[in-house]
Every structure is written in structure tokens, then in C-alpha cells.
XYZ file of C-alpha atoms in Angstrom:
192
model
C 137.760 69.996 115.683
C 139.980 72.398 117.648
C 143.153 71.284 119.371
C 143.366 70.905 123.134
C 145.882 73.776 123.256
C 143.426 76.148 121.552
C 140.564 74.957 123.741
C 142.778 75.501 126.792
C 143.428 79.110 125.759
C 139.684 79.735 125.302
C 138.651 78.111 128.585
C 141.490 79.792 130.470
C 140.400 83.207 129.247
C 136.870 82.479 130.438
C 138.164 81.460 133.873
C 140.549 84.402 134.234
C 137.976 86.925 133.032
C 135.273 85.575 135.334
C 137.494 85.463 138.404
C 138.974 88.902 137.667
C 135.444 90.345 137.413
C 134.446 88.594 140.643
C 137.496 89.905 142.495
C 136.902 93.457 141.272
C 133.235 93.315 142.275
C 134.069 91.927 145.731
C 136.498 94.840 146.186
C 133.925 97.401 144.990
C 131.320 95.836 147.289
C 133.665 96.258 150.263
C 134.394 99.867 149.306
C 130.656 100.567 149.096
C 129.992 98.919 152.467
C 132.712 100.988 154.135
C 131.425 104.220 152.591
C 134.435 104.892 150.373
C 132.056 104.717 147.394
C 128.651 106.141 148.229
C 126.109 104.224 146.159
C 123.394 101.993 147.589
C 122.535 100.719 144.105
C 126.143 99.616 143.541
C 126.079 97.485 146.714
C 123.459 95.145 145.295
C 124.919 95.143 141.781
C 128.453 94.298 142.928
C 127.145 91.546 145.218
C 125.159 89.927 142.412
C 127.867 90.275 139.769
C 130.633 89.046 142.103
C 128.790 85.845 142.956
C 127.558 85.218 139.412
C 131.063 85.728 137.961
C 132.434 83.369 140.615
C 129.838 80.767 139.631
C 130.672 81.104 135.934
C 134.386 80.822 136.698
C 133.745 77.636 138.664
C 131.880 76.159 135.702
C 134.736 76.979 133.309
C 137.599 75.843 135.587
C 137.340 72.058 134.996
C 137.497 72.620 131.231
C 140.645 74.728 131.628
C 142.293 72.132 133.869
C 141.461 69.116 131.712
C 142.430 70.822 128.454
C 145.616 72.150 130.056
C 146.700 68.692 131.172
C 146.057 67.216 127.734
C 147.741 70.150 125.957
C 150.951 70.065 127.975
C 153.934 68.269 126.489
C 154.743 64.835 127.961
C 152.497 64.357 130.969
C 150.341 66.885 132.756
C 152.754 67.261 135.663
C 156.154 67.276 133.971
C 157.457 70.534 135.502
C 157.177 72.302 138.861
C 155.261 75.160 137.195
C 152.474 72.787 136.143
C 152.278 71.295 139.631
C 152.043 74.796 141.107
C 149.326 75.654 138.588
C 147.316 72.650 139.769
C 147.783 73.545 143.450
C 146.832 77.183 142.871
C 143.814 76.407 140.703
C 142.454 73.778 143.087
C 142.876 76.176 146.038
C 141.072 78.952 144.151
C 138.383 76.509 143.034
C 137.793 75.354 146.623
C 137.642 78.909 147.955
C 135.202 79.899 145.231
C 132.907 76.947 145.940
C 132.939 77.640 149.678
C 132.177 81.331 149.062
C 129.193 80.470 146.880
C 127.894 77.759 149.224
C 127.998 80.091 152.214
C 126.209 82.842 150.256
C 123.582 80.359 149.048
C 123.056 78.819 152.521
C 122.848 82.075 154.499
C 121.636 84.477 151.824
C 121.968 88.218 152.281
C 122.363 87.736 156.067
C 126.020 86.859 155.503
C 126.642 90.404 154.258
C 124.759 92.235 157.001
C 127.283 91.663 159.783
C 130.693 93.261 159.402
C 132.732 90.177 160.416
C 130.951 87.686 158.156
C 130.893 90.202 155.299
C 134.668 90.622 155.550
C 135.209 86.856 155.571
C 132.940 86.463 152.533
C 134.685 89.257 150.628
C 138.158 88.016 151.614
C 137.324 84.450 150.487
C 135.967 85.691 147.144
C 138.966 87.939 146.522
C 141.369 85.160 147.572
C 139.752 82.763 145.102
C 140.194 85.382 142.395
C 143.805 85.972 143.388
C 144.603 82.256 143.265
C 143.189 81.980 139.756
C 145.131 85.027 138.596
C 148.324 83.501 140.040
C 147.467 80.309 138.153
C 147.163 82.305 134.931
C 150.475 84.024 135.665
C 152.158 80.642 136.130
C 150.620 79.525 132.833
C 152.052 82.543 131.063
C 155.457 81.810 132.547
C 155.223 78.196 131.359
C 153.990 78.850 127.828
C 155.601 82.202 126.936
C 158.379 82.577 129.506
C 156.808 85.763 130.849
C 153.737 86.926 132.709
C 152.146 90.048 134.105
C 153.407 89.254 137.616
C 157.079 88.848 136.648
C 157.907 92.035 138.549
C 157.330 90.088 141.799
C 159.771 87.265 140.860
C 157.405 84.555 142.091
C 159.071 81.144 142.635
C 157.050 79.061 140.174
C 159.953 76.636 139.716
C 159.880 75.346 143.306
C 157.050 73.228 144.627
C 155.792 73.928 148.118
C 155.540 70.590 149.867
C 154.522 70.513 153.504
C 156.084 68.158 156.031
C 153.936 65.207 157.085
C 153.372 66.671 160.571
C 151.859 69.887 159.182
C 149.802 67.948 156.628
C 148.523 65.680 159.419
C 147.601 68.663 161.591
C 145.735 70.290 158.699
C 143.887 67.044 157.970
C 142.951 66.666 161.639
C 141.744 70.279 161.866
C 139.643 69.782 158.723
C 138.025 66.643 160.162
C 137.353 68.409 163.474
C 135.826 71.363 161.624
C 133.486 69.072 159.713
C 132.443 67.245 162.898
C 131.863 70.573 164.686
C 129.759 71.863 161.795
C 127.637 68.689 161.748
C 127.087 68.882 165.515
C 126.075 72.544 165.254
C 123.663 71.806 162.403
C 122.044 69.011 164.407
C 121.723 71.237 167.482
C 120.140 73.995 165.378
C 117.702 71.622 163.696
C 116.686 69.981 166.989
C 115.999 73.371 168.582
C 113.722 74.408 165.703
C 111.555 71.259 165.941
């Protein structure tokens, strides 16, 4: 039986590798769409690989989180760095799921219009960035150094929002869900 610390290293590498590949492929897809790289074949390949790597990263993320909590000394949230890791990983996880759900729901149509393509690519790259920041925070916690140390990121302070901002964000989320449900019902009633 392997220890939770070893399992955390393995699952974290799977997550980081998958999200890094997804982010790179989203970037290459954008460069192909804007004509910086001229390859029609690469457009389809980068689209497929980006979304598949995102899906694989989503599957591996819960294992990395659970093993990380059990491998950390004391409790899972004993330092600000670990709290920031949880915030960053959950944000990246949510962005990745939304990116995949939108691609699955709308198919290739999402990439045919410039505005929706940019939103899709930005969401995928943001999810990748959040996971890479999570890995950087993990390196800072476990080894005292990380690849992103040159930016002097404040991992030791926790970003807590005031209740008014949290309430506004919650209200906007609820309104967005209600608006989406109303739009779906209008669309489905028009088609019948």
C-alpha cells in the first residue's frame, strides 16, 4: 500500500500534466483560428486534445485533493497556503467543468463564432492557469520553492471577500441560473 503523500504526488502530476496540456492546446487552437499558425488539421487536433486533457484533469483532481488533505500535517487546512490551494483548485475545477459542459451542449458551434470561441478558449486557459497556480502553491508548501517564485505571489494571505460582495456574487449567480432556465424553457417551447 502506498502512502497518501506518495499518492498525492502521483495524482497531482496527472492533474498538472493534463491541465498544462489543455492550456497549451487551447492557446494553439486560438493561434490557428487567428491565422498565426496556418494549419487546418491542427485546429481540429488542438480542439480535441484540449477538451480531452481537460476531462482527464477533472477526473484526476478529486484524487489529488483528497490525498492532499490526508497527507498534510495536522488538518487539511492548517495554513493559509493550503486554504489558497483549495480555493484555486476548486475555481479551476469549476471553470474546467463549465468549459466541457458548454462544448458538449453546443458542440462545434461554440467554436464557429469569434466571441463564443474566445470565451471558450479563455475559460479553458483560465482553468489551466488556476491548476498551475495550485501546483505552485503546493511546491511552496512542501519544498519552500516553486516555479512561479519570481512573481512573489502572496500564498500566505487568504483572500476573503466582505459579506456584501459575497452576497452580490451569490445573488448574481442565482439570477444567472434563473435566466438560463427561462431561456431554455422559451427555446424548448418555440421548437414544439
